[in-house]
Amino acid sequence: MKKKNYLRGNFNKLTSFFKPLPLTALFLIVFITNGYSINNTVNNNGEINLQQLTITGTVLSDGIGGPIPGVSILVKGTNIGAITDFDGNYTINVPSSNSILVFSYIGFTTIEKKVDNNKTINVTLTADVSELDEIIVVGYGVAKKETLTGAVEQVKAKAFQDLAVTSPALALQGRTPGLTVTRSSTRPGGEGLGFLIRGQTSVNGIAPLLVIDGVPALNNSSFSDMNPDDVDNISILKGASASVYGARGAGGVIIVTTKKGKGEVKVEASTVLRHSTIGIRPPSPTMQEYASVYLEAASNDVNPYYFFWDKESLEGMAAGEERIYENGILGNIYLGNGNLFDQMYGSTFSNQHNVSISGSTEKSDFRLSGGYDHNVGGLKTTYDGAKKYNFAFNYNYNVNEKLKIGVNVSYFHKHFSGPSTGLGSESLSYDAPLFLAKNPFGQWNSNFGVIGGGNNAIASTVDGGRTNNKTEQFRFIFSTNYKITDNLSFAGTFSMARDLKNYQKYVLNVPTYGWFGNKANSSVNTTPYIYEEKDEGTYKNIKGALNYKKSFGNHNLTGTLAIEAELKTSKNLDVRRDGFEDYGVYDLNLAPIDVNVATNGGAGTYGFYGYIARVNYDYKQKYLLELQGRRDGSSRFAEGYKFFNYGSLTAGWVVSNEDFLSDNNILSFLKLRGGYGDLGSVSGVSTFGYLQGVSFGTSLFGQNAGWQTTATANGAFSTSTSWEHIQNQEIGLDFRLLNDKVYGSVDFFKKKNIGMLIRGKVAEVFGATEPVTNLGVMKTTGWEVVLGWRDRVGEFDLGISANMSDTRNVLLSYEGRESDNADLGFAEGLNLASDGNLREGDPLNSFYMYKTDGFFKDEAEVDAYYAKYTETSAGIIPSEFNADTRLRPGDVKIVDTNGDNVIDDKDLEYKGDNSSHYVFGVNLDATYKNWDISAFFQGTLQQNVHRTGYLAYPFARRYTNHTSAFLGQTWTEENPTAEFPRTSTNYLRAAWNYEYSDFMLQNNAYVRLKSLVIGYNFEDLKIGKTNINKLRVYFSGNDLFELSTLDDGYDPESTSNTNGSNASYPFMRTWAFGVKVSL
């Protein structure tokens, strides 16, 4: 690719980025100064004091008894302030004896002291329990952050505040180390959200377990389609801490806790207006660029190939001549700048609204909420968007001093509607940019005149059919807690979830016409059809737990014994009928039954059983120990293999609680922790994989030939298949310095899957698909770092935090796929020259490329190359006896890495993997009085990308669009020092030069301004007769700006889980304005 301008955010981009900010500021100024009554914002008794009082004192900590430097002291209602010195001393001048001093410091409770007649005011600050004794939700319970021995992170509701995201999953990107959230598109309903905790652990792609309010989620939609406004906090369990979930904890656990009512009854409402604009535009060459690519490549060929065109026509196109061209094949045809990107995509408006009522008393608490989100995509030609409705109700009631009960109900309905064609591989990236969408008669224009062909992506999106996907999910949880004794209690939960999906897709034939109005021989979507699918799933979960908690002097003990059972059922039915026509009514019955009908269906049942035990012990909250055990059983395995035991042992030492550090003013907190845990997974195992599957069908045979019913075995099966078994080892430390101003953590971990499920090798004469067995071994190692700073400077609260993590995996055993290339290749049925292949000794998603040694300088080098490396049937070297394919100066020299004098797939070398490395997030925030601002940056420093598809390299395909990214940067006789080799219209030489050559790897390093929030809070506001406790107005922006090393036109996030170049849907930036009201 061409050399990257690392300052992708140039001056023009920066100015456009800040354009909405003056408007937001103007609104706030007008709102503040427009005569509204604001109470209790100024404390002024009208007195004029000519003589000031001088107050001195010392601020101490109640925990260690020592002085606290850096404490902020403010005279309430004024800008007068002071800060304590290193010994905790301060001096401040106050206006009068009625003045009130406010003492505040991060991690301690803020207190106020009236001056009165005192000249010396000494203060002792108490540690803020909410800061230092924070409670974190863990599996089957809660734990104090100070005494946690496992690797657990928590993201609070504040992270979701004002982000204007449609899913809480999007708010998690980059927020915590070790958790990777990816998305492949910003198209509503097609975001392709994925979660990964501490890297891959299996070739079967183990995903994190999602738990909502203590109950495993039915599917990913349970979380990704939640209302972000209903989320209170999210805990991420990593490594050994997830072993309490046993066979489902190998991929980590994401625990979501929803909001509950607190305090007096209050009504909260919010509305957000979103404006989305196009971010990074995917490649979309113009007519001039397309023709220039053809001319440049053809000039390098002995026998130039011009497709349907000729040299003179291409020269006219390259000059930008939009006119009728004479063509011997297509006849007279109008060719113009058919880059239709701006006609297809543009800015859109969306909206989001939430309302809730909540409160609590001594006996009960409740919260009722509703939400509506209308997310409109960036497509302009037709509607492409999703509407979502959310409802949630939480209620908890204390029946008496011993018994508590609770009900949790939630529901969402989501309807996506968009075009069924025109946005995939048949999109703008496919069509040559020479054909306008319509001819002068208003008819859809054929791409190649009356001959027809191509797609006409705009016609396809407008008239080519629709996709409608309706999903709804209901979730019910009933919980009870009974206090048996002061130290022993019982907690029980019953939950049920139901998911319904109705999916319909119909594809219509779209006639196209030549420029002069005559109908073309072919049309868009030559095979019209209608497809309908109905899916339903039900999940039931019941569990009971005995919880014990007791302190014996300095010894603290807690324990849990639990049992859990769950049942999941599913049913699906799908039907397709070809030959569907548009009658204005879109129903399956309107399609013919004698063309092509395909019907499929199925049902499944899955049972799960688990016994859980956990013991936590600490001595003076100094020496910490946790033991967890679990025995899980699954219906997926045969008798004798259904159950497996899992467990973990973690320990910690709070060094800062030792007496020898009691007088330390630098180190506020230091905890060392480490542990080992066993986890499992059933990924890669079908519901009844231990039984022989049979497929029924029909076949024409017999002495008197006729259709006969057939039964066919689905392949081999294994009755000894069992759980994947993952061993976890980890060590880490948590620290706080300088009275908690500086904080952070460091973790190192190693995971080893010693029972990975793979298909083993069998003899070629076996005659069936290999059974799944536990013969694979894979290892993953990594580290995580968090570092932050927070402080109060005058009336400013400032904070900065950063996190970074990295994981590396290696496939240790995969049934004989050795690291020696000679044992691989075509002979073993493994073509390494395709992305995502597996080889022992290398990571998952590895790239195997040909090593190159520059370009041929002259014909003499080419002759010597052919003399040394003779053409063979297994080789890839183009024939020297064909003038079109023969290598020439400017072509690449592929190195014979194994020295066998043959250039073939055995010369491929490992060149890296597609996983993201050094993933990071940086958060900046500041608060001044009622103003606040926060900015969050997210990105990665290393990820190898090998682009595939139509626009991967020049002439990856002859008949499609062509990338312009290489224009002017390829070898020519006039430019022999170019970065890239000679181009050619011959696909064999094009593939030789570009496909799987080592210089085609890109590093997808980027940093993105993921979110920016600027807000102002009004308190005790009165508008007319309405009293408003709190009113917040804010500007919020998502994905506003990025610096990227990619230079092929693709968004760095779209490359996070795909290397394709066919899709054209742009990533969007979001600018939002929101208002929140609390009554």
CSV table of N, CA and C in Angstrom, one decimal, residues 52-166:
chain,number,residue,atom,x,y,z
A,52,GLN,N,-10.5,39.9,56.9
A,52,GLN,CA,-10.5,38.5,56.7
A,52,GLN,C,-9.9,37.8,58.0
A,53,LEU,N,-10.3,36.5,58.1
A,53,LEU,CA,-9.8,35.7,59.2
A,53,LEU,C,-8.8,34.7,58.7
A,54,THR,N,-7.7,34.4,59.3
A,54,THR,CA,-6.7,33.4,58.9
A,54,THR,C,-6.9,32.2,59.7
A,55,ILE,N,-7.2,31.1,59.0
A,55,ILE,CA,-7.4,29.8,59.7
A,55,ILE,C,-6.3,28.8,59.3
A,56,THR,N,-5.7,28.1,60.3
A,56,THR,CA,-4.7,27.1,60.1
A,56,THR,C,-5.2,25.8,60.6
A,57,GLY,N,-4.5,24.7,60.2
A,57,GLY,CA,-4.8,23.4,60.8
A,57,GLY,C,-4.1,22.3,60.1
A,58,THR,N,-4.4,21.1,60.5
A,58,THR,CA,-3.8,19.9,59.9
A,58,THR,C,-4.9,18.9,59.6
A,59,VAL,N,-4.7,18.1,58.5
A,59,VAL,CA,-5.6,17.1,58.0
A,59,VAL,C,-5.0,15.8,58.1
A,60,LEU,N,-5.6,14.8,58.9
A,60,LEU,CA,-5.1,13.5,59.1
A,60,LEU,C,-6.0,12.5,58.6
A,61,SER,N,-5.5,11.3,58.4
A,61,SER,CA,-6.3,10.1,57.9
A,61,SER,C,-6.6,9.3,59.2
A,62,ASP,N,-7.9,8.8,59.2
A,62,ASP,CA,-8.3,8.0,60.3
A,62,ASP,C,-7.7,6.6,60.2
A,63,GLY,N,-7.3,6.2,59.0
A,63,GLY,CA,-6.8,4.8,58.8
A,63,GLY,C,-5.4,4.6,59.3
A,64,ILE,N,-4.5,5.5,58.9
A,64,ILE,CA,-3.1,5.3,59.3
A,64,ILE,C,-2.7,6.4,60.3
A,65,GLY,N,-3.6,7.3,60.5
A,65,GLY,CA,-3.3,8.4,61.5
A,65,GLY,C,-2.3,9.4,61.1
A,66,GLY,N,-1.8,9.3,59.9
A,66,GLY,CA,-0.8,10.2,59.4
A,66,GLY,C,-1.4,11.4,58.6
A,67,PRO,N,-0.6,12.4,58.3
A,67,PRO,CA,-1.1,13.5,57.5
A,67,PRO,C,-1.4,13.1,56.1
A,68,ILE,N,-2.3,13.9,55.5
A,68,ILE,CA,-2.7,13.7,54.1
A,68,ILE,C,-2.3,14.9,53.3
A,69,PRO,N,-1.3,14.8,52.5
A,69,PRO,CA,-0.9,16.0,51.6
A,69,PRO,C,-1.9,16.1,50.4
A,70,GLY,N,-2.1,17.3,49.9
A,70,GLY,CA,-2.9,17.5,48.7
A,70,GLY,C,-4.4,17.6,48.9
A,71,VAL,N,-4.8,17.7,50.2
A,71,VAL,CA,-6.3,17.8,50.5
A,71,VAL,C,-6.7,19.2,50.0
A,72,SER,N,-7.9,19.3,49.4
A,72,SER,CA,-8.5,20.5,48.9
A,72,SER,C,-9.3,21.1,50.0
A,73,ILE,N,-9.1,22.4,50.3
A,73,ILE,CA,-9.9,23.1,51.3
A,73,ILE,C,-10.5,24.3,50.6
A,74,LEU,N,-11.8,24.4,50.5
A,74,LEU,CA,-12.5,25.5,49.9
A,74,LEU,C,-13.5,26.2,50.8
A,75,VAL,N,-13.6,27.5,50.7
A,75,VAL,CA,-14.6,28.2,51.4
A,75,VAL,C,-15.9,28.1,50.6
A,76,LYS,N,-16.9,27.5,51.2
A,76,LYS,CA,-18.1,27.1,50.4
A,76,LYS,C,-18.8,28.3,49.8
A,77,GLY,N,-19.1,28.2,48.5
A,77,GLY,CA,-19.8,29.3,47.8
A,77,GLY,C,-18.9,30.3,47.3
A,78,THR,N,-17.5,30.1,47.4
A,78,THR,CA,-16.6,31.1,46.9
A,78,THR,C,-15.5,30.3,46.1
A,79,ASN,N,-14.6,31.1,45.5
A,79,ASN,CA,-13.4,30.5,44.8
A,79,ASN,C,-12.2,30.5,45.7
A,80,ILE,N,-12.3,30.8,47.0
A,80,ILE,CA,-11.2,30.8,47.9
A,80,ILE,C,-10.8,29.4,48.3
A,81,GLY,N,-9.6,29.1,48.2
A,81,GLY,CA,-9.2,27.7,48.5
A,81,GLY,C,-7.7,27.6,48.9
A,82,ALA,N,-7.4,26.4,49.4
A,82,ALA,CA,-6.0,26.1,49.8
A,82,ALA,C,-5.8,24.6,49.6
A,83,ILE,N,-4.5,24.1,49.7
A,83,ILE,CA,-4.2,22.7,49.6
A,83,ILE,C,-3.2,22.4,50.8
A,84,THR,N,-3.4,21.2,51.4
A,84,THR,CA,-2.4,20.9,52.5
A,84,THR,C,-1.1,20.5,51.9
A,85,ASP,N,0.0,20.8,52.7
A,85,ASP,CA,1.3,20.5,52.2
A,85,ASP,C,1.7,19.0,52.6
A,86,PHE,N,2.9,18.7,52.4
A,86,PHE,CA,3.3,17.3,52.6
A,86,PHE,C,3.0,16.8,54.0
A,87,ASP,N,3.0,17.7,55.0
A,87,ASP,CA,2.8,17.3,56.4
A,87,ASP,C,1.3,17.4,56.7
A,88,GLY,N,0.5,17.7,55.7
A,88,GLY,CA,-1.0,17.8,56.0
A,88,GLY,C,-1.4,19.2,56.6
A,89,ASN,N,-0.5,20.1,56.6
A,89,ASN,CA,-0.8,21.5,57.2
A,89,ASN,C,-1.4,22.4,56.1
A,90,TYR,N,-2.2,23.3,56.5
A,90,TYR,CA,-2.8,24.3,55.6
A,90,TYR,C,-3.0,25.6,56.3
A,91,THR,N,-3.1,26.7,55.5
A,91,THR,CA,-3.4,28.0,55.9
A,91,THR,C,-4.4,28.6,54.9
A,92,ILE,N,-5.5,29.2,55.4
A,92,ILE,CA,-6.5,29.8,54.4
A,92,ILE,C,-7.1,31.0,55.1
A,93,ASN,N,-7.3,32.0,54.3
A,93,ASN,CA,-8.0,33.3,54.7
A,93,ASN,C,-9.5,33.2,54.3
A,94,VAL,N,-10.3,33.4,55.3
A,94,VAL,CA,-11.8,33.3,55.1
A,94,VAL,C,-12.4,34.6,55.3
A,95,PRO,N,-13.6,34.9,54.6
A,95,PRO,CA,-14.2,36.2,54.7
A,95,PRO,C,-14.8,36.5,56.1
A,96,SER,N,-15.4,35.5,56.8
A,96,SER,CA,-16.0,35.8,58.1
A,96,SER,C,-16.1,34.5,58.9
A,97,SER,N,-16.5,34.7,60.2
A,97,SER,CA,-16.7,33.5,61.1
A,97,SER,C,-17.9,32.7,60.6
A,98,ASN,N,-18.7,33.2,59.7
A,98,ASN,CA,-19.8,32.3,59.2
A,98,ASN,C,-19.4,31.4,58.1
A,99,SER,N,-18.2,31.6,57.6
A,99,SER,CA,-17.7,30.8,56.5
A,99,SER,C,-17.7,29.3,56.8
A,100,ILE,N,-17.9,28.5,55.8
A,100,ILE,CA,-17.9,27.0,56.0
A,100,ILE,C,-16.7,26.5,55.1
A,101,LEU,N,-15.9,25.7,55.7
A,101,LEU,CA,-14.7,25.1,55.0
A,101,LEU,C,-15.1,23.7,54.5
A,102,VAL,N,-14.8,23.4,53.3
A,102,VAL,CA,-15.1,22.1,52.7
A,102,VAL,C,-13.8,21.4,52.5
A,103,PHE,N,-13.6,20.2,53.1
A,103,PHE,CA,-12.4,19.4,53.0
A,103,PHE,C,-12.7,18.2,52.1
A,104,SER,N,-12.0,18.1,51.0
A,104,SER,CA,-12.2,16.9,50.1
A,104,SER,C,-10.9,16.4,49.6
A,105,TYR,N,-11.0,15.0,49.4
A,105,TYR,CA,-9.8,14.3,48.9
A,105,TYR,C,-10.3,13.0,48.3
A,106,ILE,N,-9.7,12.6,47.2
A,106,ILE,CA,-10.1,11.4,46.5
A,106,ILE,C,-9.9,10.2,47.4
A,107,GLY,N,-10.9,9.4,47.6
A,107,GLY,CA,-10.8,8.2,48.4
A,107,GLY,C,-11.3,8.4,49.8
A,108,PHE,N,-11.6,9.7,50.2
A,108,PHE,CA,-12.1,10.0,51.5
A,108,PHE,C,-13.4,10.7,51.5
A,109,THR,N,-14.2,10.6,52.6
A,109,THR,CA,-15.5,11.3,52.6
A,109,THR,C,-15.3,12.8,52.8
A,110,THR,N,-16.0,13.6,52.0
A,110,THR,CA,-15.9,15.0,52.1
A,110,THR,C,-16.7,15.5,53.3
A,111,ILE,N,-16.1,16.4,54.1
A,111,ILE,CA,-16.7,17.0,55.3
A,111,ILE,C,-16.7,18.5,55.3
A,112,GLU,N,-17.6,19.1,56.0
A,112,GLU,CA,-17.7,20.5,56.1
A,112,GLU,C,-17.5,21.0,57.6
A,113,LYS,N,-16.8,22.1,57.8
A,113,LYS,CA,-16.6,22.6,59.1
A,113,LYS,C,-16.9,24.1,59.1
A,114,LYS,N,-17.8,24.6,60.0
A,114,LYS,CA,-18.0,26.0,60.2
A,114,LYS,C,-16.9,26.7,61.0
A,115,VAL,N,-16.5,27.9,60.6
A,115,VAL,CA,-15.3,28.5,61.2
A,115,VAL,C,-15.7,29.0,62.6
A,116,ASP,N,-16.8,29.6,62.8
A,116,ASP,CA,-17.2,30.2,64.1
A,116,ASP,C,-16.1,31.1,64.6
A,117,ASN,N,-15.6,30.9,65.8
A,117,ASN,CA,-14.6,31.7,66.4
A,117,ASN,C,-13.2,31.0,66.5
A,118,ASN,N,-13.1,29.8,65.7
A,118,ASN,CA,-11.9,29.0,65.7
A,118,ASN,C,-10.9,29.6,64.8
A,119,LYS,N,-9.6,29.6,65.3
A,119,LYS,CA,-8.5,30.0,64.4
A,119,LYS,C,-7.7,28.8,64.0
A,120,THR,N,-7.9,27.7,64.6
A,120,THR,CA,-7.3,26.4,64.2
A,120,THR,C,-8.4,25.4,64.1
A,121,ILE,N,-8.4,24.7,62.9
A,121,ILE,CA,-9.4,23.7,62.7
A,121,ILE,C,-8.6,22.5,62.1
A,122,ASN,N,-8.5,21.4,63.0
A,122,ASN,CA,-7.9,20.2,62.6
A,122,ASN,C,-9.0,19.2,62.2
A,123,VAL,N,-8.7,18.4,61.2
A,123,VAL,CA,-9.7,17.5,60.6
A,123,VAL,C,-9.1,16.1,60.4
A,124,THR,N,-9.9,15.1,60.7
A,124,THR,CA,-9.6,13.7,60.4
A,124,THR,C,-10.5,13.2,59.3
A,125,LEU,N,-10.0,12.8,58.2
A,125,LEU,CA,-10.9,12.3,57.1
A,125,LEU,C,-11.0,10.8,57.2
A,126,THR,N,-12.2,10.4,56.9
A,126,THR,CA,-12.5,9.0,57.0
A,126,THR,C,-12.5,8.4,55.6
A,127,ALA,N,-11.9,7.2,55.4
A,127,ALA,CA,-11.9,6.6,54.1
A,127,ALA,C,-13.3,6.4,53.6
A,128,ASP,N,-13.5,6.7,52.3
A,128,ASP,CA,-14.8,6.5,51.7
A,128,ASP,C,-15.1,5.1,51.4
A,129,VAL,N,-16.0,4.5,52.0
A,129,VAL,CA,-16.3,3.0,51.8
A,129,VAL,C,-16.6,2.7,50.4
A,130,SER,N,-17.3,3.7,49.8
A,130,SER,CA,-17.7,3.4,48.4
A,130,SER,C,-16.5,3.4,47.5
A,131,GLU,N,-15.4,4.0,47.9
A,131,GLU,CA,-14.2,4.0,47.1
A,131,GLU,C,-13.3,2.9,47.5
A,132,LEU,N,-13.0,2.7,48.8
A,132,LEU,CA,-12.0,1.8,49.2
A,132,LEU,C,-12.5,0.5,49.6
A,133,ASP,N,-13.8,0.4,49.9
A,133,ASP,CA,-14.4,-0.9,50.3
A,133,ASP,C,-15.5,-1.3,49.3
A,134,GLU,N,-15.1,-1.0,48.1
A,134,GLU,CA,-16.1,-1.2,47.0
A,134,GLU,C,-16.5,-2.7,46.9
A,135,ILE,N,-17.8,-2.9,46.7
A,135,ILE,CA,-18.3,-4.2,46.5
A,135,ILE,C,-18.4,-4.6,45.0
A,136,ILE,N,-17.9,-5.7,44.6
A,136,ILE,CA,-17.9,-6.1,43.2
A,136,ILE,C,-18.7,-7.4,43.1
A,137,VAL,N,-19.5,-7.5,42.1
A,137,VAL,CA,-20.3,-8.7,41.8
A,137,VAL,C,-19.4,-9.7,41.2
A,138,VAL,N,-19.4,-10.9,41.8
A,138,VAL,CA,-18.6,-12.1,41.3
A,138,VAL,C,-19.6,-13.2,41.1
A,139,GLY,N,-19.1,-14.3,40.7
A,139,GLY,CA,-20.0,-15.5,40.4
A,139,GLY,C,-20.7,-15.9,41.7
A,140,TYR,N,-22.0,-16.0,41.7
A,140,TYR,CA,-22.8,-16.5,42.8
A,140,TYR,C,-22.6,-15.7,44.1
A,141,GLY,N,-22.4,-14.4,44.0
A,141,GLY,CA,-22.2,-13.6,45.2
A,141,GLY,C,-21.5,-12.3,44.9
A,142,VAL,N,-21.1,-11.6,46.0
A,142,VAL,CA,-20.3,-10.4,45.9
A,142,VAL,C,-19.1,-10.5,46.7
A,143,ALA,N,-18.1,-9.6,46.5
A,143,ALA,CA,-16.9,-9.6,47.2
A,143,ALA,C,-16.4,-8.2,47.4
A,144,LYS,N,-15.6,-7.9,48.4
A,144,LYS,CA,-15.0,-6.6,48.6
A,144,LYS,C,-13.7,-6.5,47.7
A,145,LYS,N,-13.6,-5.4,47.0
A,145,LYS,CA,-12.5,-5.3,46.0
A,145,LYS,C,-11.2,-5.4,46.7
A,146,GLU,N,-11.1,-4.9,48.0
A,146,GLU,CA,-9.8,-5.0,48.7
A,146,GLU,C,-9.4,-6.4,49.0
A,147,THR,N,-10.3,-7.3,49.1
A,147,THR,CA,-9.9,-8.7,49.5
A,147,THR,C,-10.1,-9.7,48.4
A,148,LEU,N,-10.3,-9.2,47.1
A,148,LEU,CA,-10.4,-10.1,46.0
A,148,LEU,C,-9.0,-10.8,45.7
A,149,THR,N,-9.0,-12.1,45.5
A,149,THR,CA,-7.8,-12.7,45.1
A,149,THR,C,-7.7,-13.1,43.6
A,150,GLY,N,-8.8,-13.0,42.9
A,150,GLY,CA,-8.8,-13.3,41.5
A,150,GLY,C,-8.7,-12.1,40.7
A,151,ALA,N,-8.7,-12.3,39.3
A,151,ALA,CA,-8.6,-11.2,38.4
A,151,ALA,C,-10.0,-10.8,38.0
A,152,VAL,N,-10.6,-9.8,38.6
A,152,VAL,CA,-11.9,-9.3,38.3
A,152,VAL,C,-11.9,-7.8,38.0
A,153,GLU,N,-12.5,-7.4,37.0
A,153,GLU,CA,-12.6,-5.9,36.7
A,153,GLU,C,-14.1,-5.6,36.7
A,154,GLN,N,-14.4,-4.3,37.0
A,154,GLN,CA,-15.7,-3.8,37.1
A,154,GLN,C,-15.9,-2.5,36.3
A,155,VAL,N,-16.9,-2.4,35.5
A,155,VAL,CA,-17.2,-1.2,34.7
A,155,VAL,C,-18.5,-0.7,35.3
A,156,LYS,N,-18.5,0.5,35.8
A,156,LYS,CA,-19.7,1.1,36.5
A,156,LYS,C,-20.6,1.8,35.4
A,157,ALA,N,-21.8,2.1,35.9
A,157,ALA,CA,-22.8,2.7,35.0
A,157,ALA,C,-22.3,4.0,34.4
A,158,LYS,N,-21.4,4.7,35.1
A,158,LYS,CA,-20.9,6.0,34.7
A,158,LYS,C,-20.2,5.8,33.3
A,159,ALA,N,-19.7,4.7,33.0
A,159,ALA,CA,-19.1,4.4,31.7
A,159,ALA,C,-20.1,4.4,30.6
A,160,PHE,N,-21.3,4.2,30.9
A,160,PHE,CA,-22.4,4.1,29.9
A,160,PHE,C,-23.1,5.5,29.8
A,161,GLN,N,-22.8,6.4,30.8
A,161,GLN,CA,-23.6,7.6,30.8
A,161,GLN,C,-23.2,8.5,29.6
A,162,ASP,N,-24.3,8.9,28.9
A,162,ASP,CA,-24.2,9.9,27.8
A,162,ASP,C,-23.4,9.4,26.6
A,163,LEU,N,-23.1,8.1,26.4
A,163,LEU,CA,-22.4,7.7,25.3
A,163,LEU,C,-23.2,7.6,24.0
A,164,ALA,N,-24.5,7.6,24.1
A,164,ALA,CA,-25.4,7.6,23.0
A,164,ALA,C,-25.1,6.3,22.1
A,165,VAL,N,-24.8,5.2,22.8
A,165,VAL,CA,-24.7,3.9,22.1
A,165,VAL,C,-26.0,3.2,22.1
A,166,THR,N,-26.1,2.3,21.1
A,166,THR,CA,-27.4,1.5,21.0
A,166,THR,C,-27.3,0.2,21.8
